């Protein structure tokens, strides 16, 4: 359970951290504020998971001990979320790949047999619905916008595509979590994620 | 000619009656120009002001502090947005306003040309800089131009929250280890005089009433901070600061204007860095803004 919580906590913390790097440097004030919103949501979610993990430990450690004082090798996050922001297209592509997984993952996690985890998922899925809409809309905008933006978002997907597999390949503690009923069966969500993605890429090429 | 006179008279009558002027109302050209300059300078200050604090987001010492700092800087972006929108009602585009900032034609508050060297600066900036900004800006909530006045009501409400948050951060450091206490004191030492500079020079050129008004506001700021510093168990770097029983106010020393004039002239520690960061964000974002516009245009055509 602790490993599973740390996976969720680390994923959201690291992506929130990356988005926070944009604050004050966005392409436009409105986009800047939107990315800060995403960062705030994600770091907020990570705090819920870290606090839960700390409570489970019962060793007097805090959310910050878990977030700040673990060694790099102990971090459970997927490689996708730690990828540098790059240009705005890379940020959008990275977030879209993550959000489209995260959304279905949280939907399934709402059914967790662990009440506290289910409650966190219910709250988070509302936020992540908006995250997925934000990144999807930008994928479409950039894909459809200008020749340059199309090339940039395509390059970004080419560069980041390789990291998507990890999201659907369960670690042993994720399989254990799924079997015990408090986690998520990744095979079940993979088909739903794929259909969202192909629907979106079709919209994108349809607009060309 | 006669219509012109009556328009001006009507405008003046509304000002005298303390009624708000709205975007569609006739206004003298000088009034419009002054407002654009003042509001845009204010908007630029909010946006440039995001940079010194943004410097510490990735290094905030706890998740709670990180969230609070992100939210604070996002508020400043929101202030920039309200104010640019208020300026746009006067018939100038955000792009034009931005170009004036990036070319160095438009000014922003010099306070943001100082560096944020330690985490304690996040407290000192909130407490002193946002604190001084509120003192200066409260009166603007009642200014004659409706959109500016309404924007300022929202801005001031959030600034006072920032000030309390900054104070709380310093108080935590003050009660922490000796190193943390010393770090907070150092930040206060560095930010005190620059925040006093925000009340402007006591130049004899400005009209008497404006000067005495500014003096009153500055005195109010000093009186407030001089009391709060005691709660922090720290000191202000002014050897002349002392309570004057007769006046019922704190006396305080004079600013070293030679340093501040250098900062105003663009020779401060971070002038170049701040503008370079804004320019980089604007230039690197150009293709994103173009893509969004191109997409919107295509969508409109296909409808
Ligand atoms: Fe502000
Ligand atoms: Fe503020």
GROMACS .gro file of C-alpha atoms and ligand atoms in nm:
model
  513
    1UNK     CA    1   0.000   0.000   0.000
    2UNK     CA    2   0.277   0.242   0.092
    3UNK     CA    3   0.460   0.187  -0.239
    4UNK     CA    4   0.139   0.232  -0.432
    5UNK     CA    5   0.065   0.560  -0.251
    6UNK     CA    6   0.417   0.684  -0.312
    7UNK     CA    7   0.383   0.609  -0.684
    8UNK     CA    8   0.075   0.831  -0.701
    9UNK     CA    9   0.232   1.094  -0.480
   10UNK     CA   10   0.559   1.109  -0.671
   11UNK     CA   11   0.389   1.123  -1.013
   12UNK     CA   12   0.175   1.418  -0.915
   13UNK     CA   13   0.445   1.598  -0.720
   14UNK     CA   14   0.703   1.578  -0.998
   15UNK     CA   15   0.465   1.686  -1.273
   16UNK     CA   16   0.344   1.970  -1.051
   17UNK     CA   17   0.704   2.071  -0.993
   18UNK     CA   18   0.772   2.079  -1.367
   19UNK     CA   19   0.463   2.290  -1.433
   20UNK     CA   20   0.567   2.526  -1.156
   21UNK     CA   21   0.884   2.598  -1.353
   22UNK     CA   22   0.668   2.772  -1.614
   23UNK     CA   23   0.527   3.022  -1.365
   24UNK     CA   24   0.617   3.371  -1.487
   25UNK     CA   25   0.757   3.243  -1.817
   26UNK     CA   26   0.448   3.126  -2.006
   27UNK     CA   27   0.371   3.222  -2.367
   28UNK     CA   28   0.079   3.438  -2.248
   29UNK     CA   29  -0.055   3.550  -1.910
   30UNK     CA   30  -0.367   3.331  -1.938
   31UNK     CA   31  -0.162   3.021  -2.027
   32UNK     CA   32   0.077   3.099  -1.744
   33UNK     CA   33  -0.212   3.109  -1.497
   34UNK     CA   34  -0.363   2.788  -1.637
   35UNK     CA   35  -0.035   2.600  -1.596
   36UNK     CA   36  -0.002   2.730  -1.239
   37UNK     CA   37  -0.352   2.596  -1.174
   38UNK     CA   38  -0.245   2.254  -1.298
   39UNK     CA   39   0.063   2.269  -1.076
   40UNK     CA   40  -0.146   2.368  -0.774
   41UNK     CA   41  -0.392   2.083  -0.830
   42UNK     CA   42  -0.119   1.824  -0.877
   43UNK     CA   43   0.088   1.927  -0.578
   44UNK     CA   44  -0.232   1.935  -0.373
   45UNK     CA   45  -0.308   1.579  -0.482
   46UNK     CA   46   0.045   1.466  -0.399
   47UNK     CA   47   0.008   1.604  -0.048
   48UNK     CA   48  -0.302   1.390   0.008
   49UNK     CA   49  -0.112   1.076  -0.093
   50UNK     CA   50   0.202   1.163   0.105
   51UNK     CA   51  -0.003   1.239   0.415
   52UNK     CA   52  -0.180   0.907   0.383
   53UNK     CA   53   0.151   0.725   0.335
   54UNK     CA   54   0.298   0.902   0.638
   55UNK     CA   55  -0.006   0.810   0.849
   56UNK     CA   56   0.026   0.446   0.743
   57UNK     CA   57   0.391   0.442   0.845
   58UNK     CA   58   0.298   0.577   1.186
   59UNK     CA   59   0.661   0.669   1.241
   60UNK     CA   60   0.605   1.042   1.290
   61UNK     CA   61   0.729   1.134   0.945
   62UNK     CA   62   0.548   1.412   0.756
   63UNK     CA   63   0.446   1.470   0.395
   64UNK     CA   64   0.758   1.681   0.356
   65UNK     CA   65   0.987   1.409   0.490
   66UNK     CA   66   0.851   1.181   0.220
   67UNK     CA   67   0.859   1.443  -0.055
   68UNK     CA   68   1.195   1.600   0.027
   69UNK     CA   69   1.409   1.355   0.219
   70UNK     CA   70   1.397   1.035   0.019
   71UNK     CA   71   1.682   0.941  -0.206
   72UNK     CA   72   1.636   0.981  -0.583
   73UNK     CA   73   1.636   0.602  -0.633
   74UNK     CA   74   1.345   0.563  -0.395
   75UNK     CA   75   1.118   0.774  -0.614
   76UNK     CA   76   0.845   0.570  -0.782
   77UNK     CA   77   0.728   0.818  -1.047
   78UNK     CA   78   0.714   0.730  -1.415
   79UNK     CA   79   0.983   0.881  -1.634
   80UNK     CA   80   0.728   1.073  -1.839
   81UNK     CA   81   0.642   1.323  -1.565
   82UNK     CA   82   1.002   1.417  -1.497
   83UNK     CA   83   1.077   1.501  -1.860
   84UNK     CA   84   1.189   1.864  -1.890
   85UNK     CA   85   0.934   2.123  -2.002
   86UNK     CA   86   1.114   2.184  -2.331
   87UNK     CA   87   0.914   2.416  -2.554
   88UNK     CA   88   0.543   2.463  -2.489
   89UNK     CA   89   0.462   2.180  -2.733
   90UNK     CA   90   0.667   1.933  -2.527
   91UNK     CA   91   0.486   2.040  -2.212
   92UNK     CA   92   0.149   1.997  -2.382
   93UNK     CA   93   0.240   1.655  -2.528
   94UNK     CA   94   0.383   1.531  -2.198
   95UNK     CA   95   0.082   1.649  -2.005
   96UNK     CA   96  -0.160   1.504  -2.258
   97UNK     CA   97   0.004   1.162  -2.244
   98UNK     CA   98  -0.007   1.173  -1.867
   99UNK     CA   99  -0.354   1.327  -1.831
  100UNK     CA  100  -0.520   1.079  -2.067
  101UNK     CA  101  -0.382   0.798  -1.850
  102UNK     CA  102  -0.436   0.978  -1.519
  103UNK     CA  103  -0.802   1.050  -1.593
  104UNK     CA  104  -0.897   0.687  -1.655
  105UNK     CA  105  -0.674   0.571  -1.373
  106UNK     CA  106  -0.850   0.799  -1.123
  107UNK     CA  107  -1.193   0.705  -1.255
  108UNK     CA  108  -1.110   0.345  -1.174
  109UNK     CA  109  -0.952   0.442  -0.842
  110UNK     CA  110  -1.283   0.597  -0.733
  111UNK     CA  111  -1.399   0.234  -0.698
  112UNK     CA  112  -1.112   0.150  -0.463
  113UNK     CA  113  -1.217  -0.059  -0.164
  114UNK     CA  114  -1.003   0.169   0.050
  115UNK     CA  115  -1.225   0.459   0.156
  116UNK     CA  116  -0.955   0.718   0.203
  117UNK     CA  117  -0.798   0.641  -0.134
  118UNK     CA  118  -1.137   0.646  -0.307
  119UNK     CA  119  -1.213   0.984  -0.149
  120UNK     CA  120  -0.885   1.129  -0.278
  121UNK     CA  121  -0.963   0.989  -0.625
  122UNK     CA  122  -1.313   1.138  -0.629
  123UNK     CA  123  -1.174   1.481  -0.551
  124UNK     CA  124  -0.880   1.447  -0.792
  125UNK     CA  125  -1.077   1.318  -1.089
  126UNK     CA  126  -1.274   1.643  -1.101
  127UNK     CA  127  -0.950   1.838  -1.131
  128UNK     CA  128  -0.797   1.600  -1.381
  129UNK     CA  129  -1.105   1.617  -1.603
  130UNK     CA  130  -1.010   1.980  -1.651
  131UNK     CA  131  -0.640   1.893  -1.698
  132UNK     CA  132  -0.727   1.650  -1.977
  133UNK     CA  133  -0.950   1.907  -2.143
  134UNK     CA  134  -0.673   2.167  -2.121
  135UNK     CA  135  -0.403   1.947  -2.274
  136UNK     CA  136  -0.640   1.798  -2.538
  137UNK     CA  137  -0.747   2.143  -2.651
  138UNK     CA  138  -0.388   2.252  -2.684
  139UNK     CA  139  -0.292   1.938  -2.876
  140UNK     CA  140  -0.568   2.024  -3.123
  141UNK     CA  141  -0.481   2.392  -3.135
  142UNK     CA  142  -0.114   2.329  -3.198
  143UNK     CA  143  -0.178   2.045  -3.442
  144UNK     CA  144  -0.424   2.253  -3.639
  145UNK     CA  145  -0.275   2.603  -3.592
  146UNK     CA  146   0.025   2.685  -3.808
  147UNK     CA  147   0.282   2.482  -3.993
  148UNK     CA  148   0.534   2.558  -3.720
  149UNK     CA  149   0.305   2.459  -3.434
  150UNK     CA  150   0.209   2.139  -3.615
  151UNK     CA  151   0.572   2.044  -3.656
  152UNK     CA  152   0.653   2.127  -3.296
  153UNK     CA  153   0.371   1.921  -3.145
  154UNK     CA  154   0.452   1.633  -3.380
  155UNK     CA  155   0.819   1.646  -3.275
  156UNK     CA  156   0.714   1.653  -2.913
  157UNK     CA  157   0.500   1.340  -2.949
  158UNK     CA  158   0.781   1.169  -3.140
  159UNK     CA  159   1.021   1.245  -2.856
  160UNK     CA  160   0.789   1.151  -2.572
  161UNK     CA  161   0.602   0.857  -2.723
  162UNK     CA  162   0.851   0.608  -2.586
  163UNK     CA  163   0.760   0.699  -2.225
  164UNK     CA  164   0.391   0.610  -2.254
  165UNK     CA  165   0.438   0.233  -2.222
  166UNK     CA  166   0.554   0.261  -1.864
  167UNK     CA  167   0.217   0.402  -1.760
  168UNK     CA  168   0.040   0.078  -1.850
  169UNK     CA  169   0.307  -0.166  -1.735
  170UNK     CA  170   0.227  -0.249  -1.372
  171UNK     CA  171   0.502  -0.268  -1.112
  172UNK     CA  172   0.464  -0.562  -0.870
  173UNK     CA  173   0.308  -0.340  -0.603
  174UNK     CA  174   0.053  -0.213  -0.857
  175UNK     CA  175  -0.051  -0.568  -0.942
  176UNK     CA  176  -0.074  -0.640  -0.573
  177UNK     CA  177  -0.287  -0.326  -0.527
  178UNK     CA  178  -0.520  -0.428  -0.810
  179UNK     CA  179  -0.556  -0.781  -0.675
  180UNK     CA  180  -0.629  -0.658  -0.325
  181UNK     CA  181  -0.899  -0.426  -0.459
  182UNK     CA  182  -0.760  -0.091  -0.348
  183UNK     CA  183  -0.567  -0.033  -0.673
  184UNK     CA  184  -0.644  -0.025  -1.042
  185UNK     CA  185  -0.634  -0.290  -1.314
  186UNK     CA  186  -0.415  -0.121  -1.574
  187UNK     CA  187  -0.520  -0.359  -1.854
  188UNK     CA  188  -0.880  -0.248  -1.819
  189UNK     CA  189  -0.798   0.120  -1.861
  190UNK     CA  190  -0.552   0.077  -2.147
  191UNK     CA  191  -0.823   0.022  -2.409
  192UNK     CA  192  -1.020   0.327  -2.296
  193UNK     CA  193  -0.710   0.544  -2.305
  194UNK     CA  194  -0.627   0.425  -2.658
  195UNK     CA  195  -0.970   0.511  -2.791
  196UNK     CA  196  -0.952   0.864  -2.649
  197UNK     CA  197  -0.616   0.910  -2.804
  198UNK     CA  198  -0.712   0.791  -3.150
  199UNK     CA  199  -1.030   1.001  -3.141
  200UNK     CA  200  -0.820   1.303  -3.068
  201UNK     CA  201  -0.554   1.239  -3.330
  202UNK     CA  202  -0.833   1.191  -3.585
  203UNK     CA  203  -0.978   1.530  -3.497
  204UNK     CA  204  -0.636   1.674  -3.539
  205UNK     CA  205  -0.574   1.530  -3.886
  206UNK     CA  206  -0.936   1.595  -3.984
  207UNK     CA  207  -0.883   1.965  -3.929
  208UNK     CA  208  -0.583   1.985  -4.154
  209UNK     CA  209  -1.596   7.421  -3.033
  210UNK     CA  210  -1.897   7.479  -2.817
  211UNK     CA  211  -1.973   7.104  -2.805
  212UNK     CA  212  -1.613   7.046  -2.699
  213UNK     CA  213  -1.649   7.288  -2.413
  214UNK     CA  214  -1.972   7.134  -2.297
  215UNK     CA  215  -1.820   6.784  -2.313
  216UNK     CA  216  -1.532   6.898  -2.100
  217UNK     CA  217  -1.766   7.070  -1.860
  218UNK     CA  218  -1.980   6.764  -1.831
  219UNK     CA  219  -1.671   6.548  -1.773
  220UNK     CA  220  -1.545   6.784  -1.502
  221UNK     CA  221  -1.886   6.793  -1.340
  222UNK     CA  222  -1.888   6.414  -1.313
  223UNK     CA  223  -1.537   6.413  -1.164
  224UNK     CA  224  -1.643   6.680  -0.913
  225UNK     CA  225  -1.950   6.480  -0.819
  226UNK     CA  226  -1.721   6.179  -0.767
  227UNK     CA  227  -1.904   5.979  -1.032
  228UNK     CA  228  -1.710   5.713  -1.219
  229UNK     CA  229  -1.595   5.770  -1.575
  230UNK     CA  230  -1.667   5.463  -1.790
  231UNK     CA  231  -1.497   5.347  -2.114
  232UNK     CA  232  -1.773   5.476  -2.342
  233UNK     CA  233  -1.781   5.821  -2.182
  234UNK     CA  234  -1.607   6.111  -2.347
  235UNK     CA  235  -1.280   6.201  -2.178
  236UNK     CA  236  -1.004   6.453  -2.246
  237UNK     CA  237  -0.707   6.311  -2.435
  238UNK     CA  238  -0.468   6.402  -2.153
  239UNK     CA  239  -0.680   6.207  -1.903
  240UNK     CA  240  -0.679   5.903  -2.129
  241UNK     CA  241  -0.302   5.917  -2.184
  242UNK     CA  242  -0.222   5.960  -1.816
  243UNK     CA  243  -0.447   5.668  -1.729
  244UNK     CA  244  -0.291   5.441  -1.990
  245UNK     CA  245   0.054   5.526  -1.861
  246UNK     CA  246  -0.040   5.475  -1.498
  247UNK     CA  247  -0.242   5.155  -1.542
  248UNK     CA  248   0.004   4.991  -1.779
  249UNK     CA  249   0.298   5.077  -1.554
  250UNK     CA  250   0.108   4.914  -1.273
  251UNK     CA  251   0.024   4.607  -1.487
  252UNK     CA  252   0.387   4.570  -1.594
  253UNK     CA  253   0.494   4.586  -1.229
  254UNK     CA  254   0.263   4.298  -1.142
  255UNK     CA  255   0.398   4.083  -1.424
  256UNK     CA  256   0.767   4.165  -1.375
  257UNK     CA  257   0.707   4.119  -1.003
  258UNK     CA  258   0.633   3.752  -1.068
  259UNK     CA  259   0.999   3.693  -1.153
  260UNK     CA  260   1.185   3.757  -0.827
  261UNK     CA  261   0.945   3.530  -0.639
  262UNK     CA  262   0.923   3.272  -0.917
  263UNK     CA  263   1.292   3.227  -0.853
  264UNK     CA  264   1.204   3.030  -0.537
  265UNK     CA  265   0.914   2.808  -0.648
  266UNK     CA  266   1.125   2.502  -0.719
  267UNK     CA  267   1.321   2.551  -0.397
  268UNK     CA  268   1.037   2.615  -0.153
  269UNK     CA  269   1.118   2.432   0.172
  270UNK     CA  270   0.786   2.246   0.208
  271UNK     CA  271   0.493   2.144  -0.009
  272UNK     CA  272   0.261   2.376   0.182
  273UNK     CA  273   0.494   2.672   0.122
  274UNK     CA  274   0.535   2.579  -0.240
  275UNK     CA  275   0.158   2.579  -0.297
  276UNK     CA  276   0.123   2.912  -0.114
  277UNK     CA  277   0.400   3.071  -0.321
  278UNK     CA  278   0.258   2.942  -0.650
  279UNK     CA  279  -0.084   3.075  -0.556
  280UNK     CA  280   0.062   3.411  -0.462
  281UNK     CA  281   0.247   3.450  -0.789
  282UNK     CA  282  -0.063   3.340  -0.975
  283UNK     CA  283  -0.252   3.618  -0.797
  284UNK     CA  284   0.005   3.865  -0.930
  285UNK     CA  285  -0.051   3.732  -1.282
  286UNK     CA  286  -0.423   3.783  -1.224
  287UNK     CA  287  -0.357   4.142  -1.113
  288UNK     CA  288  -0.162   4.196  -1.433
  289UNK     CA  289  -0.454   4.057  -1.629
  290UNK     CA  290  -0.720   4.279  -1.463
  291UNK     CA  291  -0.501   4.583  -1.514
  292UNK     CA  292  -0.416   4.511  -1.878
  293UNK     CA  293  -0.787   4.463  -1.939
  294UNK     CA  294  -0.860   4.796  -1.770
  295UNK     CA  295  -0.596   4.964  -1.990
  296UNK     CA  296  -0.743   4.799  -2.300
  297UNK     CA  297  -1.076   4.971  -2.235
  298UNK     CA  298  -0.890   5.294  -2.311
  299UNK     CA  299  -0.822   5.186  -2.667
  300UNK     CA  300  -0.476   5.030  -2.656
  301UNK     CA  301  -0.398   4.662  -2.718
  302UNK     CA  302  -0.212   4.432  -2.484
  303UNK     CA  303   0.045   4.371  -2.755
  304UNK     CA  304   0.118   4.744  -2.780
  305UNK     CA  305   0.149   4.765  -2.403
  306UNK     CA  306   0.384   4.469  -2.397
  307UNK     CA  307   0.601   4.615  -2.669
  308UNK     CA  308   0.636   4.934  -2.468
  309UNK     CA  309   0.756   4.730  -2.171
  310UNK     CA  310   0.997   4.518  -2.374
  311UNK     CA  311   1.144   4.815  -2.558
  312UNK     CA  312   1.210   4.984  -2.226
  313UNK     CA  313   0.974   5.272  -2.308
  314UNK     CA  314   0.725   5.186  -2.034
  315UNK     CA  315   0.837   5.164  -1.675
  316UNK     CA  316   0.766   4.916  -1.398
  317UNK     CA  317   0.829   4.940  -1.027
  318UNK     CA  318   1.204   4.955  -0.956
  319UNK     CA  319   1.161   4.739  -0.649
  320UNK     CA  320   1.166   4.430  -0.871
  321UNK     CA  321   1.519   4.505  -0.986
  322UNK     CA  322   1.652   4.375  -0.657
  323UNK     CA  323   1.748   4.007  -0.632
  324UNK     CA  324   1.581   3.750  -0.407
  325UNK     CA  325   1.882   3.587  -0.245
  326UNK     CA  326   1.731   3.355   0.014
  327UNK     CA  327   1.402   3.187   0.100
  328UNK     CA  328   1.347   3.454   0.369
  329UNK     CA  329   1.314   3.708   0.087
  330UNK     CA  330   0.976   3.550   0.010
  331UNK     CA  331   0.863   3.667   0.352
  332UNK     CA  332   1.027   4.010   0.333
  333UNK     CA  333   0.885   4.078  -0.014
  334UNK     CA  334   0.532   3.983   0.091
  335UNK     CA  335   0.543   4.174   0.416
  336UNK     CA  336   0.728   4.489   0.304
  337UNK     CA  337   0.681   4.518  -0.073
  338UNK     CA  338   0.319   4.403  -0.091
  339UNK     CA  339   0.265   4.601   0.230
  340UNK     CA  340   0.398   4.923   0.079
  341UNK     CA  341   0.203   4.855  -0.243
  342UNK     CA  342  -0.126   4.835  -0.050
  343UNK     CA  343  -0.058   5.167   0.123
  344UNK     CA  344   0.000   5.329  -0.213
  345UNK     CA  345  -0.289   5.160  -0.389
  346UNK     CA  346  -0.579   5.180  -0.147
  347UNK     CA  347  -0.662   5.530  -0.268
  348UNK     CA  348  -0.685   5.401  -0.626
  349UNK     CA  349  -0.992   5.196  -0.534
  350UNK     CA  350  -1.171   5.533  -0.534
  351UNK     CA  351  -1.011   5.672  -0.849
  352UNK     CA  352  -1.234   5.832  -1.111
  353UNK     CA  353  -1.194   5.572  -1.387
  354UNK     CA  354  -1.442   5.290  -1.324
  355UNK     CA  355  -1.252   4.989  -1.468
  356UNK     CA  356  -0.930   5.087  -1.286
  357UNK     CA  357  -1.109   5.146  -0.957
  358UNK     CA  358  -1.289   4.811  -0.977
  359UNK     CA  359  -0.968   4.625  -1.067
  360UNK     CA  360  -0.796   4.785  -0.769
  361UNK     CA  361  -1.062   4.670  -0.523
  362UNK     CA  362  -0.982   4.310  -0.613
  363UNK     CA  363  -0.606   4.373  -0.622
  364UNK     CA  364  -0.595   4.535  -0.278
  365UNK     CA  365  -0.794   4.255  -0.118
  366UNK     CA  366  -0.542   3.999  -0.241
  367UNK     CA  367  -0.238   4.213  -0.158
  368UNK     CA  368  -0.335   4.232   0.205
  369UNK     CA  369  -0.353   3.853   0.213
  370UNK     CA  370  -0.003   3.841   0.062
  371UNK     CA  371   0.122   4.074   0.329
  372UNK     CA  372  -0.012   3.860   0.611
  373UNK     CA  373   0.133   3.550   0.446
  374UNK     CA  374   0.477   3.716   0.419
  375UNK     CA  375   0.462   3.818   0.784
  376UNK     CA  376   0.370   3.466   0.888
  377UNK     CA  377   0.663   3.326   0.690
  378UNK     CA  378   0.904   3.562   0.866
  379UNK     CA  379   0.753   3.486   1.205
  380UNK     CA  380   0.812   3.114   1.148
  381UNK     CA  381   1.176   3.179   1.058
  382UNK     CA  382   1.212   3.414   1.354
  383UNK     CA  383   1.104   3.138   1.593
  384UNK     CA  384   1.322   2.881   1.417
  385UNK     CA  385   1.693   2.809   1.449
  386UNK     CA  386   1.945   3.093   1.501
  387UNK     CA  387   2.043   3.052   1.133
  388UNK     CA  388   1.683   3.093   1.022
  389UNK     CA  389   1.641   3.398   1.243
  390UNK     CA  390   1.958   3.552   1.097
  391UNK     CA  391   1.843   3.476   0.742
  392UNK     CA  392   1.513   3.655   0.805
  393UNK     CA  393   1.689   3.955   0.961
  394UNK     CA  394   1.921   3.976   0.661
  395UNK     CA  395   1.627   3.975   0.420
  396UNK     CA  396   1.458   4.255   0.616
  397UNK     CA  397   1.781   4.455   0.615
  398UNK     CA  398   1.802   4.428   0.237
  399UNK     CA  399   1.434   4.500   0.160
  400UNK     CA  400   1.357   4.780   0.405
  401UNK     CA  401   1.503   5.077   0.216
  402UNK     CA  402   1.393   4.960  -0.129
  403UNK     CA  403   1.037   4.929   0.002
  404UNK     CA  404   1.059   5.282   0.148
  405UNK     CA  405   1.166   5.394  -0.199
  406UNK     CA  406   0.825   5.282  -0.327
  407UNK     CA  407   0.674   5.596  -0.173
  408UNK     CA  408   0.875   5.812  -0.411
  409UNK     CA  409   1.118   6.096  -0.352
  410UNK     CA  410   1.030   6.393  -0.133
  411UNK     CA  411   1.111   6.624  -0.419
  412UNK     CA  412   1.016   6.985  -0.381
  413UNK     CA  413   0.892   6.995  -0.742
  414UNK     CA  414   0.572   6.808  -0.680
  415UNK     CA  415   0.265   7.007  -0.575
  416UNK     CA  416   0.232   7.064  -0.204
  417UNK     CA  417  -0.084   6.861  -0.151
  418UNK     CA  418   0.046   6.554  -0.338
  419UNK     CA  419   0.369   6.569  -0.142
  420UNK     CA  420   0.204   6.591   0.196
  421UNK     CA  421  -0.032   6.309   0.100
  422UNK     CA  422   0.260   6.087   0.010
  423UNK     CA  423   0.437   6.176   0.332
  424UNK     CA  424   0.130   6.076   0.533
  425UNK     CA  425   0.109   5.739   0.359
  426UNK     CA  426   0.478   5.673   0.416
  427UNK     CA  427   0.446   5.766   0.784
  428UNK     CA  428   0.155   5.527   0.819
  429UNK     CA  429   0.366   5.250   0.666
  430UNK     CA  430   0.660   5.319   0.898
  431UNK     CA  431   0.431   5.326   1.204
  432UNK     CA  432   0.277   4.993   1.108
  433UNK     CA  433   0.604   4.815   1.027
  434UNK     CA  434   0.783   4.956   1.333
  435UNK     CA  435   0.520   4.790   1.553
  436UNK     CA  436   0.512   4.461   1.363
  437UNK     CA  437   0.893   4.425   1.366
  438UNK     CA  438   0.872   4.398   1.745
  439UNK     CA  439   0.642   4.097   1.712
  440UNK     CA  440   0.898   3.945   1.476
  441UNK     CA  441   1.167   4.008   1.737
  442UNK     CA  442   1.385   4.171   1.473
  443UNK     CA  443   1.506   4.521   1.385
  444UNK     CA  444   1.483   4.763   1.095
  445UNK     CA  445   1.813   4.891   0.953
  446UNK     CA  446   1.745   5.255   1.040
  447UNK     CA  447   1.945   5.403   1.334
  448UNK     CA  448   1.714   5.709   1.337
  449UNK     CA  449   1.399   5.507   1.390
  450UNK     CA  450   1.239   5.597   1.724
  451UNK     CA  451   0.900   5.673   1.871
  452UNK     CA  452   0.825   6.045   1.890
  453UNK     CA  453   0.587   6.101   2.177
  454UNK     CA  454   0.509   6.456   2.073
  455UNK     CA  455   0.414   6.372   1.715
  456UNK     CA  456   0.255   6.041   1.804
  457UNK     CA  457   0.449   5.880   1.521
  458UNK     CA  458   0.781   5.710   1.457
  459UNK     CA  459   1.068   5.929   1.335
  460UNK     CA  460   1.279   5.774   1.063
  461UNK     CA  461   1.596   5.842   0.866
  462UNK     CA  462   1.643   5.951   0.508
  463UNK     CA  463   1.697   5.724   0.211
  464UNK     CA  464   2.027   5.712   0.026
  465UNK     CA  465   1.893   5.839  -0.303
  466UNK     CA  466   2.217   5.794  -0.495
  467UNK     CA  467   2.170   5.418  -0.495
  468UNK     CA  468   1.804   5.435  -0.586
  469UNK     CA  469   1.861   5.680  -0.867
  470UNK     CA  470   2.102   5.429  -1.018
  471UNK     CA  471   1.837   5.158  -0.999
  472UNK     CA  472   1.582   5.395  -1.154
  473UNK     CA  473   1.824   5.468  -1.436
  474UNK     CA  474   1.845   5.099  -1.512
  475UNK     CA  475   2.169   5.020  -1.330
  476UNK     CA  476   2.016   4.809  -1.053
  477UNK     CA  477   2.134   4.456  -0.987
  478UNK     CA  478   1.858   4.289  -1.194
  479UNK     CA  479   1.722   4.544  -1.445
  480UNK     CA  480   1.866   4.363  -1.744
  481UNK     CA  481   1.780   4.018  -1.616
  482UNK     CA  482   1.413   4.106  -1.556
  483UNK     CA  483   1.355   4.255  -1.899
  484UNK     CA  484   1.550   3.975  -2.065
  485UNK     CA  485   1.326   3.716  -1.894
  486UNK     CA  486   1.008   3.896  -2.006
  487UNK     CA  487   1.144   3.931  -2.359
  488UNK     CA  488   1.240   3.565  -2.376
  489UNK     CA  489   0.896   3.450  -2.259
  490UNK     CA  490   0.724   3.681  -2.508
  491UNK     CA  491   0.942   3.590  -2.804
  492UNK     CA  492   0.941   3.216  -2.737
  493UNK     CA  493   0.564   3.228  -2.694
  494UNK     CA  494   0.502   3.400  -3.027
  495UNK     CA  495   0.446   3.076  -3.221
  496UNK     CA  496   0.200   2.954  -2.955
  497UNK     CA  497  -0.008   3.271  -2.975
  498UNK     CA  498   0.002   3.257  -3.356
  499UNK     CA  499  -0.110   2.894  -3.355
  500UNK     CA  500  -0.400   2.973  -3.122
  501UNK     CA  501  -0.513   3.258  -3.344
  502UNK     CA  502  -0.478   3.053  -3.663
  503UNK     CA  503  -0.680   2.771  -3.511
  504UNK     CA  504  -0.951   3.009  -3.391
  505UNK     CA  505  -0.970   3.166  -3.736
  506UNK     CA  506  -1.006   2.826  -3.906
  507UNK     CA  507  -1.275   2.726  -3.661
  508UNK     CA  508  -1.470   3.042  -3.732
  509UNK     CA  509  -1.449   2.984  -4.108
  510UNK     CA  510  -1.576   2.628  -4.081
  511UNK     CA  511  -1.881   2.733  -3.875
  512LIG    FE1  512  -0.015   4.230  -0.709
  513LIG    FE1  513   0.098   4.078  -0.410
   0.00000   0.00000   0.00000
